Amino acid sequence: MKKIEDINKNYFGPRMSDGAGVFVAGFVFLYIFQVVLILVAELTGIDVENAPTWFTWVMMLVNQAALVIAVAAYGGVAHKPLLQESRINRSLNYKQVLIIPVISIACIMAFLPLAEGFVRLVRLITKSPLDTDLALGSQWWEIMLSVFFVAVLPAVGEELLFRAGVARGLKRKNYVFAIVMSGLLFSIFHGNAEQTVHQFLIGMVFAYLYFVTGSLLASIICHFANNALAILFSVLLSTTNKTLSVGAEVAIYVTMSIVGFVALYFLLGYIMKLSKDAKYNEKHKFQLNWLKDLGNTLKTLFDDPCDDISLNGDLDSSDSATNEVKTEQNVNENKLDKVMQEANMQTIKKRNKFDWYALLAALGISLAVWIINLFA
């Protein structure tokens, strides 16, 4: 019988509490870095409310640096090598790289109508217009730099935090739970009501790509494509003043959403097939019911050695149970094993409760910030 103290000496990967912990660490470091930057702006006479474009770029750089440092700091304190195990160095084949931007386009088509509807609902509740403009600048070089600061940096920093940190920790519950919850935390982390629905849905897609391909590059590429397309649409919309009737707008949105969801369904199934082929080097028949038993499929594709470790299983006393002849000494040892197993299981239950409490605390903090920003 192994003692829980012996198990503590081994590394079993991040837990749910680690996913929640690195999420809170991201909040703390982001807040500290933003406060310092605002103080510097005040001392130098920069109007934060009407900041120049270059200051917006600096703020974006500082924000993403805060997220990366938060992952590294939490990993160091918790003795969990989150950055080293982020899988950012796991390569993709050319088919996966080519299909991921197409997935991003399908996501925008599917999610944009829902996101726009939620934005209008928020405007109705708060009785105030929401600012959806991006500070891109007017010159071509300013737009190019905006692509770097708005699309490239967040794709790296946020994916390290939310996929390599949050999602990987939450998958100790199960993969589907990790995909949904990491998407929710990703959306409300930004504290931006107008982007909540889109970020929730696209966040789930990012986590799905991370687990299916086994590479953080997949979610980084999709994240970059999503933000870059947002910049492109913002530039295009700024050059046109055409308005549509309500009926035409609704018809376009409904058609766009239907086409987007259908395309996304097939594309997500196809990249799962590509990932299976890349891992096993064999052809797999593409099936429309790829969503069936999704968790086990993701577990197979995301070959994390921690997936095969069960703390409950490590506490079993199979040796004493399989003895054919039980001597008095074996009977006593079996009784001692049962007592120790009960104590260990109680410890495991406490740890599981702590995991849930940590996740609920992280969710509560982020929701409080989201609500404050909504009515601020």
Short mmCIF file of C-alpha atoms in Angstrom, two decimals, residues 8-198:
data_model
loop_
_atom_site.label_atom_id
_atom_site.label_comp_id
_atom_site.label_asym_id
_atom_site.label_seq_id
_atom_site.Cartn_x
_atom_site.Cartn_y
_atom_site.Cartn_z
CA ASN A 8 3.28 13.55 -3.28
CA LYS A 9 6.94 13.02 -4.14
CA ASN A 10 6.05 12.15 -7.73
CA TYR A 11 4.91 14.53 -10.46
CA PHE A 12 1.48 13.72 -11.84
CA GLY A 13 0.98 16.82 -13.99
CA PRO A 14 -1.19 19.86 -13.24
CA ARG A 15 -4.46 19.43 -11.36
CA MET A 16 -7.71 21.35 -11.64
CA SER A 17 -6.51 23.61 -8.85
CA ASP A 18 -3.39 24.36 -10.91
CA GLY A 19 -5.56 25.39 -13.85
CA ALA A 20 -7.51 27.71 -11.56
CA GLY A 21 -4.33 28.89 -9.86
CA VAL A 22 -2.54 29.89 -13.04
CA PHE A 23 -5.74 31.65 -14.15
CA VAL A 24 -5.78 33.75 -10.95
CA ALA A 25 -2.04 34.35 -11.34
CA GLY A 26 -2.74 35.74 -14.80
CA PHE A 27 -5.32 38.10 -13.29
CA VAL A 28 -2.92 39.27 -10.56
CA PHE A 29 0.08 39.84 -12.82
CA LEU A 30 -2.06 41.54 -15.46
CA TYR A 31 -3.52 43.89 -12.86
CA ILE A 32 -0.11 44.73 -11.37
CA PHE A 33 1.47 45.39 -14.76
CA GLN A 34 -1.45 47.56 -15.86
CA VAL A 35 -1.35 49.62 -12.67
CA VAL A 36 2.38 50.22 -13.10
CA LEU A 37 1.87 51.20 -16.74
CA ILE A 38 -0.94 53.60 -15.85
CA LEU A 39 1.21 55.21 -13.16
CA VAL A 40 4.01 55.67 -15.68
CA ALA A 41 1.51 57.22 -18.09
CA GLU A 42 0.28 59.63 -15.43
CA LEU A 43 3.83 60.67 -14.53
CA THR A 44 4.72 61.26 -18.18
CA GLY A 45 1.53 63.17 -18.96
CA ILE A 46 -0.10 60.58 -21.23
CA ASP A 47 -3.90 60.65 -21.34
CA VAL A 48 -4.84 57.01 -20.87
CA GLU A 49 -8.44 57.60 -21.97
CA ASN A 50 -7.28 59.05 -25.30
CA ALA A 51 -3.93 57.33 -25.54
CA PRO A 52 -1.93 57.43 -28.78
CA THR A 53 -1.69 54.30 -30.88
CA TRP A 54 1.87 53.56 -29.80
CA PHE A 55 0.84 53.54 -26.13
CA THR A 56 -1.90 51.03 -26.95
CA TRP A 57 0.78 48.83 -28.51
CA VAL A 58 2.93 49.12 -25.40
CA MET A 59 -0.03 48.18 -23.21
CA MET A 60 -0.71 45.10 -25.35
CA LEU A 61 2.94 44.09 -25.10
CA VAL A 62 2.93 44.54 -21.34
CA ASN A 63 -0.33 42.58 -20.99
CA GLN A 64 0.99 39.56 -22.86
CA ALA A 65 4.30 39.70 -21.01
CA ALA A 66 2.31 39.63 -17.76
CA LEU A 67 0.49 36.46 -18.84
CA VAL A 68 3.67 34.62 -19.80
CA ILE A 69 5.37 35.67 -16.55
CA ALA A 70 2.27 34.53 -14.62
CA VAL A 71 2.52 31.03 -16.12
CA ALA A 72 6.25 30.87 -15.40
CA ALA A 73 5.84 32.23 -11.86
CA TYR A 74 3.03 29.87 -10.93
CA GLY A 75 4.87 26.94 -12.42
CA GLY A 76 7.94 27.81 -10.38
CA VAL A 77 6.02 28.20 -7.13
CA ALA A 78 3.89 25.08 -7.64
CA HIS A 79 6.82 23.06 -9.05
CA LYS A 80 4.83 22.36 -12.21
CA PRO A 81 6.82 22.87 -15.47
CA LEU A 82 3.92 24.44 -17.33
CA LEU A 83 6.01 26.32 -19.87
CA GLN A 84 8.26 23.34 -20.55
CA GLU A 85 5.23 21.10 -21.10
CA SER A 86 3.22 23.62 -23.11
CA ARG A 87 3.88 21.64 -26.33
CA ILE A 88 4.71 24.81 -28.20
CA ASN A 89 7.61 22.96 -29.81
CA ARG A 90 5.36 20.14 -31.11
CA SER A 91 5.32 20.52 -34.91
CA LEU A 92 2.34 20.27 -37.26
CA ASN A 93 2.22 18.89 -40.79
CA TYR A 94 1.37 21.13 -43.72
CA LYS A 95 -2.20 19.84 -44.00
CA GLN A 96 -2.94 20.80 -40.40
CA VAL A 97 -1.35 24.23 -40.88
CA LEU A 98 -3.44 24.88 -43.99
CA ILE A 99 -6.75 23.76 -42.51
CA ILE A 100 -6.49 25.72 -39.23
CA PRO A 101 -6.99 29.21 -40.80
CA VAL A 102 -10.02 27.80 -42.65
CA ILE A 103 -11.37 26.66 -39.27
CA SER A 104 -10.89 30.22 -37.99
CA ILE A 105 -12.92 31.60 -40.91
CA ALA A 106 -15.70 29.07 -40.23
CA CYS A 107 -15.70 30.10 -36.56
CA ILE A 108 -16.17 33.74 -37.45
CA MET A 109 -19.04 32.90 -39.79
CA ALA A 110 -20.72 30.69 -37.19
CA PHE A 111 -20.14 32.80 -34.08
CA LEU A 112 -20.36 36.39 -35.37
CA PRO A 113 -24.18 36.48 -35.60
CA LEU A 114 -24.51 35.12 -32.05
CA ALA A 115 -21.90 37.56 -30.77
CA GLU A 116 -23.59 40.49 -32.50
CA GLY A 117 -26.93 39.53 -30.98
CA PHE A 118 -25.38 39.41 -27.51
CA VAL A 119 -23.73 42.82 -28.05
CA ARG A 120 -27.08 44.37 -28.89
CA LEU A 121 -28.63 42.74 -25.83
CA VAL A 122 -25.92 44.21 -23.61
CA ARG A 123 -26.46 47.62 -25.16
CA LEU A 124 -30.17 47.30 -24.41
CA ILE A 125 -29.52 46.37 -20.77
CA THR A 126 -26.81 48.92 -20.04
CA LYS A 127 -28.47 51.71 -22.07
CA SER A 128 -25.07 52.74 -23.41
CA PRO A 129 -23.17 52.06 -26.62
CA LEU A 130 -20.13 49.82 -26.43
CA ASP A 131 -16.86 50.75 -28.08
CA THR A 132 -15.91 48.08 -30.60
CA ASP A 133 -13.25 49.99 -32.54
CA LEU A 134 -9.66 48.81 -32.63
CA ALA A 135 -6.80 51.31 -32.35
CA LEU A 136 -5.13 50.37 -35.63
CA GLY A 137 -3.79 53.68 -36.86
CA SER A 138 -4.29 55.13 -40.33
CA GLN A 139 -0.97 54.42 -42.08
CA TRP A 140 -0.14 51.06 -43.65
CA TRP A 141 2.84 50.55 -41.34
CA GLU A 142 0.64 51.26 -38.32
CA ILE A 143 -1.80 48.59 -39.46
CA MET A 144 1.08 46.12 -39.94
CA LEU A 145 2.37 46.83 -36.44
CA SER A 146 -1.17 46.45 -35.12
CA VAL A 147 -1.24 42.96 -36.62
CA PHE A 148 1.84 42.12 -34.55
CA PHE A 149 0.56 43.62 -31.30
CA VAL A 150 -3.12 42.66 -31.67
CA ALA A 151 -2.79 39.28 -33.42
CA VAL A 152 0.68 37.78 -32.86
CA LEU A 153 1.38 38.64 -29.22
CA PRO A 154 -2.05 37.64 -27.81
CA ALA A 155 -1.93 34.42 -29.82
CA VAL A 156 1.23 33.43 -27.95
CA GLY A 157 0.64 34.89 -24.48
CA GLU A 158 -3.02 33.96 -24.08
CA GLU A 159 -2.53 30.46 -25.46
CA LEU A 160 0.28 29.80 -23.02
CA LEU A 161 -1.97 30.86 -20.16
CA PHE A 162 -5.32 29.40 -21.16
CA ARG A 163 -4.40 26.28 -23.08
CA ALA A 164 -1.02 25.20 -21.69
CA GLY A 165 -1.94 26.39 -18.19
CA VAL A 166 -5.70 26.43 -17.60
CA ALA A 167 -7.00 23.83 -20.07
CA ARG A 168 -4.26 21.29 -19.38
CA GLY A 169 -4.92 21.50 -15.65
CA LEU A 170 -8.69 21.21 -16.05
CA LYS A 171 -8.40 18.11 -18.24
CA ARG A 172 -7.63 16.08 -15.10
CA LYS A 173 -11.42 16.14 -14.71
CA ASN A 174 -11.99 15.24 -18.37
CA TYR A 175 -11.27 16.72 -21.75
CA VAL A 176 -14.76 17.94 -22.58
CA PHE A 177 -14.96 19.70 -19.22
CA ALA A 178 -11.57 21.31 -19.89
CA ILE A 179 -12.67 22.53 -23.33
CA VAL A 180 -15.91 24.10 -22.09
CA MET A 181 -14.58 25.57 -18.84
CA SER A 182 -11.38 26.96 -20.36
CA GLY A 183 -13.51 28.62 -23.05
CA LEU A 184 -15.70 30.18 -20.36
CA LEU A 185 -12.73 31.42 -18.34
CA PHE A 186 -11.10 32.71 -21.51
CA SER A 187 -14.17 34.77 -22.40
CA ILE A 188 -14.82 36.40 -19.05
CA PHE A 189 -11.11 36.94 -18.34
CA HIS A 190 -11.08 39.82 -20.83
CA GLY A 191 -13.88 41.60 -18.98
CA ASN A 192 -15.30 42.74 -22.31
CA ALA A 193 -19.03 42.05 -22.59
CA GLU A 194 -19.16 42.68 -26.33
CA GLN A 195 -16.71 39.84 -26.99
CA THR A 196 -17.98 37.35 -24.41
CA VAL A 197 -19.96 35.03 -26.68
CA HIS A 198 -17.40 34.93 -29.48
#
